[in-house]
Short mmCIF file of C-alpha atoms in Angstrom, two decimals:
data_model
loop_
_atom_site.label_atom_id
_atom_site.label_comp_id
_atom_site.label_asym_id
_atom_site.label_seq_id
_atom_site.Cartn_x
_atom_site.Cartn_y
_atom_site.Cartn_z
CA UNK E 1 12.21 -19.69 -32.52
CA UNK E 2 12.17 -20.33 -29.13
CA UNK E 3 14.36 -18.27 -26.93
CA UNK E 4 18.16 -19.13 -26.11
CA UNK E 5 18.56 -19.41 -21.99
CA UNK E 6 21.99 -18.25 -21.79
CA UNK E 7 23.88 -19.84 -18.43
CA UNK E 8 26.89 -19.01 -16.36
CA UNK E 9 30.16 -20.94 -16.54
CA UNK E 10 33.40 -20.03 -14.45
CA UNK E 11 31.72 -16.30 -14.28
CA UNK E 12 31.18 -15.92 -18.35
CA UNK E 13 27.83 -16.39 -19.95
CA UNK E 14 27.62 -18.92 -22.51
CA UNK E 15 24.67 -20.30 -24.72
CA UNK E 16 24.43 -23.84 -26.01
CA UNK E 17 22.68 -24.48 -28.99
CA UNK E 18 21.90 -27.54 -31.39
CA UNK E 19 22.73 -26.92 -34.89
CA UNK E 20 20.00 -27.40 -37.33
CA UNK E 21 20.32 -30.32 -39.67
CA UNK E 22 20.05 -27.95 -42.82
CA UNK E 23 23.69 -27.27 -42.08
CA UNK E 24 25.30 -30.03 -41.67
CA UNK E 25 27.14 -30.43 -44.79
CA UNK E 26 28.74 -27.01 -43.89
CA UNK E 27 29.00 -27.31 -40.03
CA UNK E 28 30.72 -29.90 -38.93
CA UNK E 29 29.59 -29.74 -34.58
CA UNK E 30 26.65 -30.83 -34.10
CA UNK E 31 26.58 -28.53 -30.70
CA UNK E 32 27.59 -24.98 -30.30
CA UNK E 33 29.37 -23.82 -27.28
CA UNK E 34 29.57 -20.10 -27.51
CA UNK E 35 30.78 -18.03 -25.21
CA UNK E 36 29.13 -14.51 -24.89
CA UNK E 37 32.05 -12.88 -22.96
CA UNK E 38 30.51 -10.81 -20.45
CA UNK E 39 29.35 -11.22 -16.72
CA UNK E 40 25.98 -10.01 -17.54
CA UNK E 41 22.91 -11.17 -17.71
CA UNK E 42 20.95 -8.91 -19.11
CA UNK E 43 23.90 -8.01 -21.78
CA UNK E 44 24.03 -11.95 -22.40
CA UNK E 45 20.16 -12.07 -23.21
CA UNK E 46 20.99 -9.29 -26.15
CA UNK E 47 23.96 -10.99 -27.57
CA UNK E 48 22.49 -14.40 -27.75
CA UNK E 49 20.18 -13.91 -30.50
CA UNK E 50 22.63 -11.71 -32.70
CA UNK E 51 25.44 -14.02 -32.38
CA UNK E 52 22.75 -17.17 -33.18
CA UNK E 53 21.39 -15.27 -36.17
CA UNK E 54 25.34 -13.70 -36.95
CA UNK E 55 26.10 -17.97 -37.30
CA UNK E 56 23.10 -18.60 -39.16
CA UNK E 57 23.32 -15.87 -41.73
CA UNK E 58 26.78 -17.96 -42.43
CA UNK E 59 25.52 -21.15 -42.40
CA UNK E 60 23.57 -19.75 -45.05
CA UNK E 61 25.88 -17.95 -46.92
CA UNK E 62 28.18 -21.24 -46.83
CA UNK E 63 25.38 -23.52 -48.51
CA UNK E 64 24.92 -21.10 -51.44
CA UNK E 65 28.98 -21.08 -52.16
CA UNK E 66 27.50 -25.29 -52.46
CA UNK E 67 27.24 -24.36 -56.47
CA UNK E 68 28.84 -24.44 -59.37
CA UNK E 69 27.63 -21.12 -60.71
CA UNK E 70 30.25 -19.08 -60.20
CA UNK E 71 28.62 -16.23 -59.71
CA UNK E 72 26.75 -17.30 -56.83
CA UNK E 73 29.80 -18.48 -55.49
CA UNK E 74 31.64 -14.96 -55.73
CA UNK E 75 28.25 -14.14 -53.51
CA UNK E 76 27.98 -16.24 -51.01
CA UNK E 77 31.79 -15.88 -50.10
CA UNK E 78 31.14 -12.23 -50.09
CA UNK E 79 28.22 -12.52 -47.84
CA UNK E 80 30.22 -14.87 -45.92
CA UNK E 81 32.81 -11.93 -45.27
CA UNK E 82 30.05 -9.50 -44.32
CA UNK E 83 28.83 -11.97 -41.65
CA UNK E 84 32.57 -12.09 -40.20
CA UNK E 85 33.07 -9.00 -40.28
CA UNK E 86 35.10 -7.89 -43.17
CA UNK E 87 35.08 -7.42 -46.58
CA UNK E 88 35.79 -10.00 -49.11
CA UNK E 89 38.83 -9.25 -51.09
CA UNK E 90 40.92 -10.68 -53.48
CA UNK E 91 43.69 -13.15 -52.62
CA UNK E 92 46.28 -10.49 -54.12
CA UNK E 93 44.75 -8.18 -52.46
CA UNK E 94 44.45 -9.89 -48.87
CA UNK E 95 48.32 -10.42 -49.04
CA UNK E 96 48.82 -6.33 -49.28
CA UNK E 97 46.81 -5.92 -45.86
CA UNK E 98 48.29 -5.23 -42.52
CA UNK E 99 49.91 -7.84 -41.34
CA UNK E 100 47.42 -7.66 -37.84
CA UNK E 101 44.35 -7.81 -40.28
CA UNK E 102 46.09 -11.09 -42.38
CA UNK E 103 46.51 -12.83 -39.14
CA UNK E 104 42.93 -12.35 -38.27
CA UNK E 105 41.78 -13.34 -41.09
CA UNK E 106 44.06 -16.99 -41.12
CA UNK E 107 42.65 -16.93 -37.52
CA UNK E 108 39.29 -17.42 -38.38
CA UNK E 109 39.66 -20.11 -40.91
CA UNK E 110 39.90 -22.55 -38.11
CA UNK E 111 37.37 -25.18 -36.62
CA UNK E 112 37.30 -25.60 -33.01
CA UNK E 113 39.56 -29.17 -34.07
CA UNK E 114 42.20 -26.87 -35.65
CA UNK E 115 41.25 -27.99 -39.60
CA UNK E 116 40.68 -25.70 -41.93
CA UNK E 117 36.86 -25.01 -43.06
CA UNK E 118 37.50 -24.29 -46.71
CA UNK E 119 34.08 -22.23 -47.71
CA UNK E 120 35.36 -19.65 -44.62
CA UNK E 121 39.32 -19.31 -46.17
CA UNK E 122 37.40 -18.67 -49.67
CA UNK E 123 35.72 -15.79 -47.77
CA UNK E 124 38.66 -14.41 -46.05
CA UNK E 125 41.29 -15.05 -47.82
CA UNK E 126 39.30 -13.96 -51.32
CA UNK E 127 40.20 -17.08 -53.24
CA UNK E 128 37.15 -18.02 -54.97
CA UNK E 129 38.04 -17.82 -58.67
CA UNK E 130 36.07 -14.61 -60.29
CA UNK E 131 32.77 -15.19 -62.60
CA UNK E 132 33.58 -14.79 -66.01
CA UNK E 133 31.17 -12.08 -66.78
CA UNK E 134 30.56 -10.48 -70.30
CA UNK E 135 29.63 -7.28 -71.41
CA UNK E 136 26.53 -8.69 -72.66
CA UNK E 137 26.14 -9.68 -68.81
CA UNK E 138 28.11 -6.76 -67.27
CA UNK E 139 25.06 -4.38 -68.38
CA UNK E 140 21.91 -6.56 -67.12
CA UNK E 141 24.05 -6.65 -63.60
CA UNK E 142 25.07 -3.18 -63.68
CA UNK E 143 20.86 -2.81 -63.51
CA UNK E 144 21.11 -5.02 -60.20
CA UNK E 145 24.37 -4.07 -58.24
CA UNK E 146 24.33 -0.12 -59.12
CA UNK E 147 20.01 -0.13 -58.36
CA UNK E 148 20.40 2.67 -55.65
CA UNK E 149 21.58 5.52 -58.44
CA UNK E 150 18.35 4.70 -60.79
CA UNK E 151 15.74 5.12 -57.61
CA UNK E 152 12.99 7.29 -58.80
CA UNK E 153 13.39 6.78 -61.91
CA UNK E 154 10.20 6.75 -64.19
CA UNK E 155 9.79 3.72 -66.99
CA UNK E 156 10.51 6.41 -69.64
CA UNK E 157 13.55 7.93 -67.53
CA UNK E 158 15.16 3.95 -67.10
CA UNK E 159 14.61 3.58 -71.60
CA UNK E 160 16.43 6.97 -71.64
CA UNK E 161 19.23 5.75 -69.36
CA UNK E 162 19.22 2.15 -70.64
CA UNK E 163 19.47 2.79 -74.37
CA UNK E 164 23.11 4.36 -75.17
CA UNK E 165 24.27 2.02 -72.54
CA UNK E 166 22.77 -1.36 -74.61
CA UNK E 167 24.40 0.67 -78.12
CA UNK E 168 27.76 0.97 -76.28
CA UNK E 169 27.76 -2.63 -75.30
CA UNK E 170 26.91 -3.73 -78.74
CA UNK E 171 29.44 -1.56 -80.49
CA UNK E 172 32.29 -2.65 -77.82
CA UNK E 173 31.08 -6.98 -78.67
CA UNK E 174 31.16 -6.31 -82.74
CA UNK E 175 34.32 -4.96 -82.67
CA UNK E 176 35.94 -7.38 -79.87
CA UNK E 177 33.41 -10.27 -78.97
CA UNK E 178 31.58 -10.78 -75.92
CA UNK E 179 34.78 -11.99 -73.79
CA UNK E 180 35.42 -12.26 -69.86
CA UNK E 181 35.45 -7.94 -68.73
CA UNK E 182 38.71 -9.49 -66.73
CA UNK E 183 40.21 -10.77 -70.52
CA UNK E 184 39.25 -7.21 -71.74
CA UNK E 185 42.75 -5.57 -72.57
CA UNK E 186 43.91 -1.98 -72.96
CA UNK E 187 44.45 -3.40 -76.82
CA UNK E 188 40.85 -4.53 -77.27
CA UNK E 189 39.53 -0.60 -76.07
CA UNK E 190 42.02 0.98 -78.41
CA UNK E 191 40.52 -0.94 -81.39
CA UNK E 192 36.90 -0.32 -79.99
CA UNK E 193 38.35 3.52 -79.65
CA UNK E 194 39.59 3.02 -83.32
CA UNK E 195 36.50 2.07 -84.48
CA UNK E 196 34.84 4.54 -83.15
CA UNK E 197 37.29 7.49 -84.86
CA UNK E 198 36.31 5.98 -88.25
CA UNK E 199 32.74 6.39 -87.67
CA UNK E 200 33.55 9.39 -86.93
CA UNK E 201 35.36 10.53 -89.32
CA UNK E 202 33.04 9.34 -92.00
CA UNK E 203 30.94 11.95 -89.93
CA UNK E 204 28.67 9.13 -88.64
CA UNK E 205 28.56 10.14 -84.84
CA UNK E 206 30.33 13.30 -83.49
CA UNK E 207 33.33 12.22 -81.43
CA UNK E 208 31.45 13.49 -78.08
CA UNK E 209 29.15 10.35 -78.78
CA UNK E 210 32.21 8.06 -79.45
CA UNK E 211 33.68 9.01 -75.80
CA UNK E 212 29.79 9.01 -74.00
CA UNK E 213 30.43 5.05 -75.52
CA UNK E 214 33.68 4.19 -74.02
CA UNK E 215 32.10 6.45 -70.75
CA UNK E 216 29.23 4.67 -70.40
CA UNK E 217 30.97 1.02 -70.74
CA UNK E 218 33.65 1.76 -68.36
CA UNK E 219 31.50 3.09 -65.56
CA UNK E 220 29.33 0.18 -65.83
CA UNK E 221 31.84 -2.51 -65.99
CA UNK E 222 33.75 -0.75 -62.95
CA UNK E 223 30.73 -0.84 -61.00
CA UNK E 224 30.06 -5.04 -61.87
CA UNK E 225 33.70 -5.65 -61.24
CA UNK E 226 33.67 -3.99 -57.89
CA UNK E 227 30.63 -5.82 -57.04
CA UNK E 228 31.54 -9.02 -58.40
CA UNK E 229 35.26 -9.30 -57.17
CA UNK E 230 36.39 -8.71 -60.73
CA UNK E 231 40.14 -7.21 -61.42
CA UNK E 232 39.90 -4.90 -64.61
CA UNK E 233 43.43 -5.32 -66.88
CA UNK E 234 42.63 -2.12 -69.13
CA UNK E 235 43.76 1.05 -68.70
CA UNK E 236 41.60 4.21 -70.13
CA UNK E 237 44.55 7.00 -70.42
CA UNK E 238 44.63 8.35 -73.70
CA UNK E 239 41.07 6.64 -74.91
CA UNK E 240 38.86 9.59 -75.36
CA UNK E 241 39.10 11.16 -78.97
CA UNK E 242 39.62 14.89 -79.25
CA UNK E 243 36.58 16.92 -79.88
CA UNK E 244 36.34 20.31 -81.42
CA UNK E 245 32.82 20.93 -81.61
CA UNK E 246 31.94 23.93 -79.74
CA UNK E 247 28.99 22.93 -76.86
CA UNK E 248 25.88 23.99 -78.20
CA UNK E 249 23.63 26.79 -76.82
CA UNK E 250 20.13 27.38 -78.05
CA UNK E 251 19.74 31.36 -78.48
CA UNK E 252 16.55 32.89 -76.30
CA UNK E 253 13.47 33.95 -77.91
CA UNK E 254 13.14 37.46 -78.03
CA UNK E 255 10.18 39.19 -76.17
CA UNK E 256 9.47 40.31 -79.77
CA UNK E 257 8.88 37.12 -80.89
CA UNK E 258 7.27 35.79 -77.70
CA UNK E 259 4.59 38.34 -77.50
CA UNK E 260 3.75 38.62 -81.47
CA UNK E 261 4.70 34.97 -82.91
CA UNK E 262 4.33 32.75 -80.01
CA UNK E 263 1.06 34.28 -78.20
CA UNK E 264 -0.32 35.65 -81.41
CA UNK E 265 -3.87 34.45 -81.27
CA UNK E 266 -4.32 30.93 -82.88
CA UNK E 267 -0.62 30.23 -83.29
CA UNK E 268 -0.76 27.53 -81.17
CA UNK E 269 -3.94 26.04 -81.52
CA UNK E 270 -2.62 23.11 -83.61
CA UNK E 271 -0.86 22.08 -80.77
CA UNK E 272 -2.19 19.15 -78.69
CA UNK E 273 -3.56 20.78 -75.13
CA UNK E 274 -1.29 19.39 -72.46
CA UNK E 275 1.90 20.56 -75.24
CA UNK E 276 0.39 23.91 -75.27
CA UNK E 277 0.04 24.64 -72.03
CA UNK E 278 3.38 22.98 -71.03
CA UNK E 279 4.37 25.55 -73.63
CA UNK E 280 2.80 28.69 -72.06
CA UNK E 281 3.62 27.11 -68.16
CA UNK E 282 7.32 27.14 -69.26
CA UNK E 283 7.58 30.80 -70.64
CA UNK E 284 7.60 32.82 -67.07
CA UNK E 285 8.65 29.88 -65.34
CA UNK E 286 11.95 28.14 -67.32
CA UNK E 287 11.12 25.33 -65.84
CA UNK E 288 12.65 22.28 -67.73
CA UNK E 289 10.04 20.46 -70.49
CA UNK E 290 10.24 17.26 -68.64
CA UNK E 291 10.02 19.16 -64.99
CA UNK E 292 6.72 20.86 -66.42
CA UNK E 293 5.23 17.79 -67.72
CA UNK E 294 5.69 16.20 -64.61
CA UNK E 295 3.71 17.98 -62.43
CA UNK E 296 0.40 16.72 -60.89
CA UNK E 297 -2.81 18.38 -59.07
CA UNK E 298 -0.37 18.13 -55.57
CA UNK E 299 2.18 20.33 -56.83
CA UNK E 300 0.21 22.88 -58.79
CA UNK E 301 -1.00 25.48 -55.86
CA UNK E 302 -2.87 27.92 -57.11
CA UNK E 303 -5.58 28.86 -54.03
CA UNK E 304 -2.73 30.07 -52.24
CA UNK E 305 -1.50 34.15 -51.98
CA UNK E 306 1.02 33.68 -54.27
CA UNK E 307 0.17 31.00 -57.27
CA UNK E 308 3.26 28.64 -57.45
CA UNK E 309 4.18 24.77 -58.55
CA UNK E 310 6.35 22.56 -56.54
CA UNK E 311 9.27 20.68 -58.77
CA UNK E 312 9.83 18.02 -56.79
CA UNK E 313 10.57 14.12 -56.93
CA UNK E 314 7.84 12.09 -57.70
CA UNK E 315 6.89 8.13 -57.96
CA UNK E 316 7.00 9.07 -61.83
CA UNK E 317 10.33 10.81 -62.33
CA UNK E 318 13.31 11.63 -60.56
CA UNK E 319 15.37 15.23 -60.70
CA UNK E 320 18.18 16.57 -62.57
CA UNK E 321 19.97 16.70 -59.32
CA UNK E 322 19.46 18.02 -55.99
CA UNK E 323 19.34 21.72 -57.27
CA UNK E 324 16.55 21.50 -58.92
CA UNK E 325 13.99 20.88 -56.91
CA UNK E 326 12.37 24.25 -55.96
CA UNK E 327 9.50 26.44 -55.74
CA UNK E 328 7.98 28.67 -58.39
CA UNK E 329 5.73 31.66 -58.65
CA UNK E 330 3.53 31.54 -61.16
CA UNK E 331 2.88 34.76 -63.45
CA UNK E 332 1.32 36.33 -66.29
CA UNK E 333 0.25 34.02 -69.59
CA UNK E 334 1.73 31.06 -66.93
CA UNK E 335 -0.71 31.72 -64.17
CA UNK E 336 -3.21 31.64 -66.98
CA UNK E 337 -2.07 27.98 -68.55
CA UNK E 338 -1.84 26.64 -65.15
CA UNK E 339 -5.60 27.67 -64.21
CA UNK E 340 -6.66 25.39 -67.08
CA UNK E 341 -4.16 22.58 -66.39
CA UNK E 342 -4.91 22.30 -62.67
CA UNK E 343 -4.82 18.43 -62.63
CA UNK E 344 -1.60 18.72 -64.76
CA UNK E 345 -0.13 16.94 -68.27
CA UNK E 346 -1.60 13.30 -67.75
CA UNK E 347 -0.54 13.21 -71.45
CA UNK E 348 2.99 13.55 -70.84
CA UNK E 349 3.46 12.85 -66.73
CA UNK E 350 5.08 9.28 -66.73
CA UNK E 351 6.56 9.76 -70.46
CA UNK E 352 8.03 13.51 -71.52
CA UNK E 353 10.29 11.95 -74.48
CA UNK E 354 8.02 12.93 -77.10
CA UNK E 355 7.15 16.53 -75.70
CA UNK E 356 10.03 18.36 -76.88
CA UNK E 357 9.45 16.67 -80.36
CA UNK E 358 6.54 17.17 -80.53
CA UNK E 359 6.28 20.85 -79.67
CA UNK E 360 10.03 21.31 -81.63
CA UNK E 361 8.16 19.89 -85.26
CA UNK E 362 4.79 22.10 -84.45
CA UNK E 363 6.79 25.16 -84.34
CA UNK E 364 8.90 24.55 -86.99
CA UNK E 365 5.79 23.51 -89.78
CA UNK E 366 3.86 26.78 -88.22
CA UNK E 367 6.72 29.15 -88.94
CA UNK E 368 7.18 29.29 -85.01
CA UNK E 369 10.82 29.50 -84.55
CA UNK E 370 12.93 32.84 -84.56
CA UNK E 371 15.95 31.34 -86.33
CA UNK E 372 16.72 27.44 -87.37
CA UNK E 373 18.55 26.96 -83.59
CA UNK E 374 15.86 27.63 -81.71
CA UNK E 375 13.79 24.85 -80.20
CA UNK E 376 11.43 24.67 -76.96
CA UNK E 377 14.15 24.66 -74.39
CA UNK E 378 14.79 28.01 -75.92
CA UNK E 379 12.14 29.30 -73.93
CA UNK E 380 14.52 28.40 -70.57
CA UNK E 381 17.09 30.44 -71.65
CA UNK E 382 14.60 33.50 -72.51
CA UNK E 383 13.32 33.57 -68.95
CA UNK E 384 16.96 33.84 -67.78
CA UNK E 385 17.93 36.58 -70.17
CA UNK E 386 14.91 38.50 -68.75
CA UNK E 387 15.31 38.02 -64.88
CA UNK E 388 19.23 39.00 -66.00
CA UNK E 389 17.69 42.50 -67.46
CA UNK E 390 15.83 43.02 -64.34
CA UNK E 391 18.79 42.44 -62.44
CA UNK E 392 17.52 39.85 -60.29
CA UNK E 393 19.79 38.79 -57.87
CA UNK E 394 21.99 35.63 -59.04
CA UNK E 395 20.71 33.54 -56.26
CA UNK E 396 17.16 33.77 -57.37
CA UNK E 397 18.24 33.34 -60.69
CA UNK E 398 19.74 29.60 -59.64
CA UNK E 399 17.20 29.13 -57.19
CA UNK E 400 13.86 29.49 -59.96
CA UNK E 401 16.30 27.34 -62.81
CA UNK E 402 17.63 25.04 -60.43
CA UNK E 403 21.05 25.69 -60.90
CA UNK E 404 23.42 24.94 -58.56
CA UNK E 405 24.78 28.25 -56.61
CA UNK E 406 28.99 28.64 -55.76
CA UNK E 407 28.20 29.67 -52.49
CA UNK E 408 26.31 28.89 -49.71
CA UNK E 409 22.89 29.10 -49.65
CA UNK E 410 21.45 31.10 -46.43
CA UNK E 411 17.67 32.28 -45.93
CA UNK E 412 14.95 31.46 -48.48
CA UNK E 413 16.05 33.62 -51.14
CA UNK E 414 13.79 36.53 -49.90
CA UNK E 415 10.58 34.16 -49.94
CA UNK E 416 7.84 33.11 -52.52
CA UNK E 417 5.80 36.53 -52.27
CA UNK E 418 9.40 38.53 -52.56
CA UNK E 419 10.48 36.45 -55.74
CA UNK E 420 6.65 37.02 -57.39
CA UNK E 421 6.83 40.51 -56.70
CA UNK E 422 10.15 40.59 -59.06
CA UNK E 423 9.01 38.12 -61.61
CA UNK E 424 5.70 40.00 -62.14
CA UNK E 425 7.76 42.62 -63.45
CA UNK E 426 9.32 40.60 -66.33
CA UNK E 427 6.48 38.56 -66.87
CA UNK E 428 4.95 38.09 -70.19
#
C-alpha cells in the first residue's frame, strides 16, 4: 500500500484517503477526512497507518456481520468492538455501565451526517441476537475459543482430555435434548443431576464421576457462552451429589518387596523393554509413568558429573502443572535402566495411556504386586516414603516429585550434586 502523506490544516494534521470499493455497502463516504490531532509531523506519519488499518480492520469486521449465520454475526460485532475500543457486551448489560461509558458508546454510533450506522450500534450497544448454540456445538467450540489451556498438549493427552467431556455431553442431550445452552434451565441440570444419582445408585458410576460430568459441562459451556455473548439461565448450587468414598491412596512397595520380588532376576523379563525400564527409571526417581515415558535423548544427561533427566515440556506432552517440571539425579538400578534407554521410550513418548496398563496386568499375572492395591504408581509413593526415612528435607522432597511447596522457594534446593549425594543413600 502506498504510503498516506498526511497534510496540515488550521495547525492539525489530517490524512485524506479514498475508501476502497470492497466497502461500500458498509461505508457510506466515499472520502475519509481524518483528523490525526496533533501538530506533529513526525507523530502524524505514525498515526496514519494505525488509524487507516484501525478503519479497515472495521470495515472488515462490518462485512462479516453481512450474514445470516448467527454465529458469525456474534463475531464480527465483537471484533467490531475490539476495533473501537471496547468490549462487546450485551444490551442488558451495556445499560448497567457508567453512564460516561453509555454515552460514548451512543456517541460512536453516528455517521459524520448524524444517522445511525446500524452494524456499529450492534457492536456497541451488544444487540445482535445470541447464536443458538447446543451442547453438541458448545463442546467442538469449547476446542476453538478455550485453545490456549490445551497448548502442548500431545494427540494422546487431547483423547484423554476430550473423552469424559464428549460422555458428559451425551449424557446431559439423552436426558434433556440438544437445546439452545441459553434455553438450558436450572430444571433441565437437576434432572440430568437426577439421572445421574440413579446410575449411581444402581452402583453404575461412583458419584465423584457423576459431579466430574456436570464439572466438565459447566466449565465448557461457561467458557462458549463468554466467548460467544451467551447469558447462562442455570444455576449450579446444590448440583453436586454427596460422595462418601474415601480418596484413594495406593500403599508403597516395601524395600522388601522391591529388592526380592521386583529386581529378582528374570521377574521382569516378560515385560516389553521400554515398560521395563520405565519401570526400573521410576523406582529411585518417582517420577510420574507418563513423565518417564516422555523423555527423549535431550533430556536424559548422563555424561555429565552427576547423571540426571530433565522433566520438562515437550512438543509431545505438556506437564501436570508448573511444579513439576524439575531436575533429577539419577541413582542406583535407575542410573543402570537409563544407560540402556539413552535415546528414551520411543514406544511410549507421544502415547503413555497404555503404559500403566500394561505394566499394572504384567505384574499382576507374574505375582508382582505386594497386596491387590498396589499398581505401578505405587512405586511414586515408595520413593517418597524412603527420602521421608532419610529425612530429606521437605523441599527436596517437592522439588524431585514435583509437588508444589507452601512456601517460597529460595536457592536451588542445595544443587543437583547436593540432592545425589542424599538420594544415593536411599537408593535401591
Amino acid at each position: 500500500m502506498a504510503k498516506i502523506k498526511p497534510f496540515l490544516r488550521e495547525g492539525v494534521y489530517y490524512f485524506r484517503k479514498r475508501v476502497p470499493r470492497r466497502y461500500s455497502s458498509v461505508e457510506a463516504r466515499t472520502i475519509i477526512n481524518q483528523c490525526l490531532w496533533t501538530d506533529s509531523l513526525d507523530i502524524a506519519d505514525r498515526k496514519t497507518p494505525e488509524v487507516w488499518s484501525r478503519m479497515i480492520d472495521g470495515w472488515e469486521a462490518k462485512l462479516r456481520g453481512e450474514t445470516s449465520d448467527a454465529e458469525e454475526r456474534m463475531e464480527a460485532a465483537m471484533d467490531l468492538a475490539r476495533t473501537r475500543g471496547y468490549r462487546y457486551v450485551r444490551a442488558d448489560e451495556v445499560a448497567r455501565l457508567p453512564i460516561d461509558e453509555v454515552l460514548k458508546r451512543v456517541e460512536s454510533i453516528k455517521r459524520p451526517n448524524g444517522t445511525i450506522d446500524k452494524k456499529e450500534a450492534d457492536a456497541a450497544l451488544g444487540l445482535v441476537a445470541p447464536p443458538e448454540i447446543t451442547p453438541n456445538r458448545a463442546f467442538e467450540l469449547f476446542y476453538e475459543v478455550a485453545a490456549d489451556k490445551l497448548v502442548g498438549k500431545s494427540q494422546d493427552q487431547l483423547r484423554r482430555h476430550r473423552n469424559p467431556r464428549i460422555k458428559a455431553t451425551k449424557e446431559f442431550i439423552e436426558v434433556c435434548g440438544d437445546k439452545p445452552l441459553g434455553e438450558i434451565t436450572t430444571s433441565d441440570m437437576f434432572d440430568l443431576r437426577n439421572a445421574l444419582m440413579e446410575r449411581v445408585l444402581r452402583q453404575e458410576i461412583a458419584a465423584d464421576t457423576a459431579n466430574k460430568s456436570m464439572t466438565y459441562l459447566n466449565a465448557m459451556w461457561r467458557e462458549v457462552a463468554r466467548a460467544k455473548g451467551i447469558k447462562l439461565q442455570y444455576e449450579n448450587d446444590g448440583l453436586m451429589l454427596r460422595s462418601n468414598a474415601k480418596k484413594k491412596t495406593r500403599p508403597p512397595f516395601s524395600d522388601i518387596w522391591i529388592t526380592e520380588r521386583l529386581l529378582a532376576p528374570g521377574a521382569l523379563d516378560g515385560l516389553n523393554t521400554d515398560a521395563r525400564l520405565i519401570l526400573l527409571g521410576m523406582i529411585n526417581t518417582g517420577y510420574r509413568p507418563s513423565e518417564g515415558a516422555g523423555l527423549d535423548e535431550n533430556a536424559i544427561v548422563l555424561e555429565a558429573k552427576t547423571p540426571h533427566i530433565i522433566i520438562r515440556p515437550e512438543p509431545w506432552r505438556s506437564l501436570k502443572n508448573i511444579h513439576s517440571e524439575r531436575t533429577i539425579p539419577l541413582t542406583g538400578i535407575s542410573l543402570e535402566a537409563f544407560r540402556e534407554a539413552k535415546q528414551g521410550f520411543p514406544r511410549y513418548r507421544e502415547n503413555s495411556a497404555t503404559l500403566s496398563a500394561t505394566v499394572n496386568k504384567f505384574l499382576e499375572e507374574n505375582g508382582l504386586l505386594e497386596t491387590p492395591n498396589h499398581v505401578m504408581y505405587s512405586l511414586r509413593h515408595s520413593f517418597e516414603d524412603r527420602m521421608l526415612r532419610a529425612n530429606i528435607d521437605e523441599r527436596i522432597r517437592r522439588d524431585m516429585l514435583g509437588h508444589t511447596l507452601n512456601r517460597e522457594r529460595y536457592g536451588d534446593g542445595g544443587g543437583i550434586d547436593h540432592i545425589a549425594t542424599l538420594l544415593k543413600k536411599i537408593a535401591v
